[in-house]
CSV table of C-alpha atoms in Angstrom, one decimal:
chain,number,residue,atom,x,y,z
Q,199,MET,CA,30.4,-1.5,3.0
Q,200,ILE,CA,30.6,2.3,2.5
Q,201,LEU,CA,28.5,4.1,5.2
Q,202,SER,CA,25.5,5.9,3.9
Q,203,ILE,CA,22.7,8.0,5.3
Q,204,HIS,CA,20.6,4.9,4.7
Q,205,THR,CA,22.9,2.4,6.5
Q,206,PRO,CA,21.3,2.6,10.0
Q,207,PHE,CA,17.8,2.0,8.6
Q,208,ALA,CA,19.1,-0.8,6.4
Q,209,GLU,CA,20.8,-2.5,9.4
Q,210,ARG,CA,17.6,-2.2,11.4
Q,211,VAL,CA,15.5,-3.8,8.7
Q,212,VAL,CA,17.9,-6.6,8.1
Q,213,ALA,CA,18.1,-7.3,11.9
Q,214,LYS,CA,14.3,-7.4,12.0
Q,215,HIS,CA,14.3,-10.1,9.4
Q,216,ASP,CA,17.4,-11.9,10.7
Q,217,ALA,CA,15.6,-15.3,11.0
Q,218,LEU,CA,14.2,-15.1,7.5
Q,219,LEU,CA,17.4,-14.2,5.6
Q,220,LEU,CA,17.8,-16.4,2.5
Q,221,ASN,CA,21.0,-17.1,0.4
Q,222,GLU,CA,23.0,-14.2,1.8
Q,223,GLY,CA,24.0,-13.0,5.3
Q,224,PRO,CA,23.3,-9.7,7.1
Q,225,GLU,CA,26.2,-7.8,5.7
Q,226,GLU,CA,25.3,-8.6,2.1
Q,227,GLN,CA,21.6,-8.0,2.5
Q,228,THR,CA,22.3,-4.7,4.3
Q,229,ALA,CA,24.4,-3.6,1.3
Q,230,ARG,CA,21.5,-4.6,-1.0
Q,231,VAL,CA,19.0,-2.4,1.0
Q,232,VAL,CA,21.4,0.5,1.0
Q,233,ALA,CA,21.9,0.2,-2.8
Q,234,ALA,CA,18.2,0.1,-3.3
Q,235,LEU,CA,17.7,3.3,-1.3
Q,236,GLU,CA,20.6,5.1,-2.9
Q,237,ARG,CA,19.0,4.5,-6.3
Q,238,ILE,CA,15.9,6.3,-5.2
Q,239,GLY,CA,18.0,9.0,-3.6
Q,240,ALA,CA,19.5,9.7,-7.0
Q,241,VAL,CA,16.2,10.7,-8.4
Q,242,THR,CA,14.5,12.4,-5.5
Q,243,THR,CA,15.4,14.0,-2.1
Q,244,PHE,CA,14.8,11.0,0.1
Q,245,GLY,CA,15.8,10.1,3.6
Q,246,PRO,CA,14.9,8.4,6.9
Q,247,THR,CA,12.8,10.3,9.4
Q,248,ARG,CA,12.8,10.3,13.2
Q,249,ALA,CA,10.8,7.8,15.1
Q,250,GLY,CA,7.5,8.8,16.6
Q,251,ARG,CA,5.2,9.6,13.7
Q,252,VAL,CA,2.6,6.9,13.2
Q,253,VAL,CA,-0.2,6.4,10.7
Q,254,ASP,CA,-3.6,5.1,11.6
Q,255,LEU,CA,-4.5,2.3,9.3
Q,256,ALA,CA,-8.2,3.2,9.2
Q,257,GLY,CA,-8.7,1.7,12.6
Q,258,PHE,CA,-7.2,-1.7,11.8
Q,259,GLY,CA,-3.8,-0.9,13.4
Q,260,GLU,CA,-0.9,1.6,13.3
Q,261,ALA,CA,2.4,1.7,11.6
Q,262,PRO,CA,5.3,4.3,11.8
Q,263,ILE,CA,6.5,6.6,9.0
Q,264,VAL,CA,10.1,5.6,8.3
Q,265,TYR,CA,11.1,7.6,5.2
Q,266,ILE,CA,10.1,10.8,3.7
Q,267,THR,CA,10.5,12.8,0.4
Q,268,LYS,CA,9.3,16.3,-0.4
Q,269,ASP,CA,5.9,14.9,-1.4
Q,270,ASP,CA,5.5,11.5,0.2
Q,271,ASP,CA,5.7,9.7,3.5
Q,272,TYR,CA,6.7,6.0,3.5
Q,273,LEU,CA,5.9,3.1,5.7
Q,274,LEU,CA,7.8,-0.2,5.9
Q,275,LEU,CA,5.5,-2.9,4.4
Q,276,SER,CA,6.4,-5.5,7.1
Q,277,ASP,CA,5.3,-3.0,9.8
Q,278,VAL,CA,2.0,-2.6,8.1
Q,279,ALA,CA,1.6,-6.3,7.5
Q,280,GLU,CA,2.3,-7.1,11.1
Q,281,ALA,CA,-0.3,-4.5,12.3
Q,282,LEU,CA,-2.9,-6.1,9.9
Q,283,GLY,CA,-2.1,-9.7,10.7
Q,284,TRP,CA,-1.0,-10.2,7.1
Q,285,PRO,CA,1.7,-12.8,6.3
Q,286,LEU,CA,4.7,-10.9,4.9
Q,287,HIS,CA,5.0,-13.2,1.8
Q,288,LYS,CA,1.4,-12.3,0.8
Q,289,ALA,CA,2.0,-8.6,1.3
Q,290,HIS,CA,5.3,-8.9,-0.6
Q,291,ALA,CA,3.4,-10.6,-3.5
Q,292,TRP,CA,0.9,-7.7,-3.5
Q,293,ALA,CA,3.6,-5.1,-3.6
Q,294,GLN,CA,5.4,-6.9,-6.5
Q,295,GLN,CA,2.1,-6.9,-8.5
Q,296,GLN,CA,1.5,-3.2,-7.8
Q,297,HIS,CA,5.0,-2.4,-8.8
Q,298,SER,CA,4.8,-4.3,-12.0
Q,299,TRP,CA,1.7,-2.3,-13.0
Q,300,ALA,CA,3.5,0.9,-12.1
Q,301,ILE,CA,6.3,-0.1,-14.4
Q,302,GLU,CA,3.8,-0.6,-17.2
Q,303,ASP,CA,2.2,2.8,-16.4
Q,304,GLN,CA,5.6,4.5,-16.4
Q,305,ARG,CA,6.5,3.0,-19.8
Q,306,ASN,CA,3.3,4.3,-21.2
Q,307,HIS,CA,4.0,7.8,-19.8
Q,308,ASP,CA,7.5,7.7,-21.2
Q,309,GLU,CA,6.3,6.8,-24.7
Q,310,GLU,CA,3.6,9.4,-24.6
Q,311,ARG,CA,6.1,12.1,-23.6
Q,312,GLY,CA,8.3,11.0,-26.5
Q,313,ASP,CA,11.5,12.6,-25.5
Q,314,GLY,CA,13.5,9.4,-24.9
Q,315,ARG,CA,13.8,9.9,-21.1
Q,316,LEU,CA,13.0,7.3,-18.6
Q,317,GLY,CA,10.7,8.8,-15.9
Q,318,TRP,CA,10.2,7.8,-12.3
Q,319,GLU,CA,6.9,9.5,-11.4
Q,320,CYS,CA,5.0,6.3,-11.4
Q,321,LEU,CA,7.7,4.2,-9.7
Q,322,LEU,CA,8.0,5.9,-6.3
Q,323,GLY,CA,4.9,4.5,-4.7
Q,324,TYR,CA,6.5,1.1,-4.0
Q,325,ILE,CA,10.2,0.8,-3.3
Q,326,ASP,CA,11.7,-2.7,-3.3
Q,327,LEU,CA,14.4,-3.0,-0.6
Q,328,ARG,CA,15.8,-6.0,-2.5
Q,329,LEU,CA,15.8,-8.3,0.5
Q,330,ASP,CA,15.9,-12.0,-0.1
Q,331,LEU,CA,13.8,-13.7,2.6
Q,332,SER,CA,12.0,-17.0,3.2
Q,333,GLU,CA,8.9,-17.3,5.4
Q,334,ASP,CA,7.0,-20.3,6.6
Q,335,ASP,CA,3.9,-20.8,4.5
Q,336,PRO,CA,1.5,-23.6,5.4
Q,337,GLU,CA,-0.3,-23.1,2.1
Q,338,ALA,CA,2.9,-23.6,0.0
Q,339,LYS,CA,3.8,-26.9,-1.7
Q,340,PRO,CA,6.5,-28.7,0.2
Q,341,ASP,CA,10.1,-28.5,-1.1
Q,342,ALA,CA,12.4,-31.5,-1.5
Q,343,ASN,CA,12.9,-31.6,2.3
Q,344,GLY,CA,9.2,-31.5,3.0
Q,345,GLN,CA,9.3,-27.9,4.2
Q,346,LYS,CA,6.6,-25.4,3.3
Q,347,TRP,CA,7.8,-21.9,2.7
Q,348,SER,CA,7.5,-18.9,0.3
Q,349,HIS,CA,9.9,-16.3,-0.9
Q,350,SER,CA,9.4,-12.9,0.6
Q,351,GLY,CA,10.9,-9.4,0.8
Q,352,ASP,CA,10.2,-6.0,2.2
Q,353,TRP,CA,9.3,-2.6,0.7
Q,354,LEU,CA,8.7,1.0,1.4
Q,355,VAL,CA,5.1,1.9,0.5
Q,356,SER,CA,4.0,5.5,0.2
Q,357,GLN,CA,1.2,6.6,2.4
Q,358,ASP,CA,-1.1,7.4,-0.5
Q,359,ARG,CA,-1.1,3.7,-1.5
Q,360,LEU,CA,-2.5,2.6,1.9
Q,361,PRO,CA,-6.2,2.5,0.7
Q,362,ALA,CA,-5.2,0.0,-2.1
Q,363,LEU,CA,-3.1,-1.9,0.4
Q,364,LEU,CA,-6.0,-2.1,2.9
Q,365,CYS,CA,-8.4,-3.3,0.1
Q,366,SER,CA,-6.1,-6.3,-0.6
Q,367,SER,CA,-5.3,-7.0,3.1
Q,368,PRO,CA,-7.2,-9.6,5.3
Q,369,TRP,CA,-9.4,-6.6,6.3
Q,370,GLY,CA,-10.2,-5.6,2.7
Q,371,LYS,CA,-13.9,-6.4,2.7
Q,372,GLU,CA,-14.5,-4.7,6.1
Q,373,PHE,CA,-12.4,-1.7,5.1
Q,374,LEU,CA,-14.6,-1.3,1.9
Q,375,ASP,CA,-17.8,-1.7,4.0
Q,376,ASN,CA,-16.5,1.0,6.4
Q,377,VAL,CA,-15.5,3.6,3.8
Q,378,GLY,CA,-18.5,3.1,1.4
Q,379,ASP,CA,-20.7,5.8,2.9
Q,380,HIS,CA,-17.9,8.3,3.1
Q,381,MET,CA,-16.8,7.7,-0.4
Q,382,GLY,CA,-20.4,8.1,-1.6
Q,383,LEU,CA,-20.8,11.4,0.2
Q,384,MET,CA,-17.5,12.6,-1.2
Q,385,PHE,CA,-18.6,11.7,-4.8
Q,386,GLN,CA,-21.7,13.8,-4.2
Q,387,LYS,CA,-19.7,16.7,-2.9
Q,388,VAL,CA,-17.2,16.7,-5.7
Q,389,PHE,CA,-19.4,15.9,-8.7
Q,390,GLY,CA,-22.7,17.3,-7.5
Q,391,ASP,CA,-24.9,18.3,-10.4
Q,392,LYS,CA,-23.1,16.0,-12.8
Q,393,LEU,CA,-24.4,13.1,-10.8
Q,394,LYS,CA,-27.9,14.6,-10.6
Q,395,ASN,CA,-28.0,15.1,-14.3
Q,396,SER,CA,-26.9,11.5,-15.1
Q,397,PRO,CA,-30.0,9.2,-15.2
Q,398,THR,CA,-29.4,5.5,-14.5
Q,399,VAL,CA,-30.9,2.7,-16.5
Q,400,HIS,CA,-31.7,-1.0,-15.9
Q,401,ALA,CA,-29.7,-3.8,-17.6
Q,402,ASP,CA,-32.3,-3.8,-20.4
Q,403,GLY,CA,-31.8,-0.1,-21.0
Q,404,THR,CA,-35.0,1.2,-19.5
Q,405,PRO,CA,-34.8,4.2,-17.2
Q,406,THR,CA,-34.8,3.6,-13.5
Q,407,GLY,CA,-36.3,6.9,-12.7
Q,408,HIS,CA,-33.2,7.7,-10.6
Q,409,SER,CA,-29.9,9.5,-11.2
Q,410,ALA,CA,-26.3,8.6,-10.4
Q,411,TRP,CA,-26.7,10.9,-7.3
Q,412,ASP,CA,-29.0,8.3,-5.7
Q,413,MET,CA,-26.3,5.6,-6.1
Q,414,PHE,CA,-24.1,7.5,-3.7
Q,415,SER,CA,-26.7,8.5,-1.1
Q,416,SER,CA,-26.2,7.6,2.6
Q,417,ASP,CA,-28.3,7.9,5.7
Q,418,LEU,CA,-25.2,9.1,7.6
Q,419,THR,CA,-24.0,12.6,8.0
Q,420,GLU,CA,-20.5,13.4,6.7
Q,421,GLU,CA,-19.1,13.3,10.2
Q,422,GLU,CA,-20.8,10.0,11.0
Q,423,ALA,CA,-19.5,8.5,7.7
Q,424,LEU,CA,-16.0,9.6,8.5
Q,425,ARG,CA,-16.1,8.0,11.9
Q,426,LYS,CA,-17.4,4.8,10.3
Q,427,ALA,CA,-14.5,4.9,7.7
Q,428,ARG,CA,-12.0,5.1,10.6
Q,429,ARG,CA,-13.6,2.6,13.0
Q,430,GLY,CA,-11.6,-0.4,12.0
Q,431,PRO,CA,-13.0,-3.9,12.8
Q,432,ALA,CA,-16.8,-3.6,13.2
Q,433,LEU,CA,-18.3,-5.1,16.3
Q,434,ASP,CA,-21.5,-7.0,16.2
Q,435,GLU,CA,-24.1,-4.5,15.0
Q,436,ALA,CA,-26.9,-6.8,16.2
Q,437,ASP,CA,-25.7,-5.8,19.7
Q,438,GLY,CA,-25.7,-2.2,18.8
Q,439,THR,CA,-21.9,-1.9,19.1
Q,440,GLY,CA,-21.0,-1.7,15.4
């Protein structure tokens, strides 16, 4: 295998998943990861970053930044999944779905542009490292040997995709509950008079007497709403600790 700027990272990722490797050994899978990263490096300036920078996952955990481009920071999906208590095969399935939608969006953009080029602007949010892994899965149907497992992999996910990731994670409902007040206040801040001038109606079409502004109101201040959005798992509010 030819050494690359991506080789040390690829070796670390493969070593992390050593017990899960499927069909191919460490050397072959390391080469697959390097090739996947080289493909991205051919379309954007892209490289590993020094250890030490971590991202707060809205209070539900932390995960390190592992790669950077000029515009984006990337986290390793398995690091995020571990922090959130999310089985990797489920996080992998989520990333696959997100990437498939991104491919569809990219195709639409390319056709609208109409110059025959294949773009990448929609495809850099989720980077498949092309790992071939298997993970125990109690919910899976047993195979011919009676074992229950699911296919898995690992990805780089850009930091701006974390809200979508958190919504789909085991903490999704609580994350949405936490950020609701802050999102409402931000909508009011950004859209202001447009919301005030947009009356709402009941299902039968009769006016409610309110505007869209009221839909996004909160009893919290902006600072309080931001703290709530970042608080992570809520404690029992009945005890006054939430």
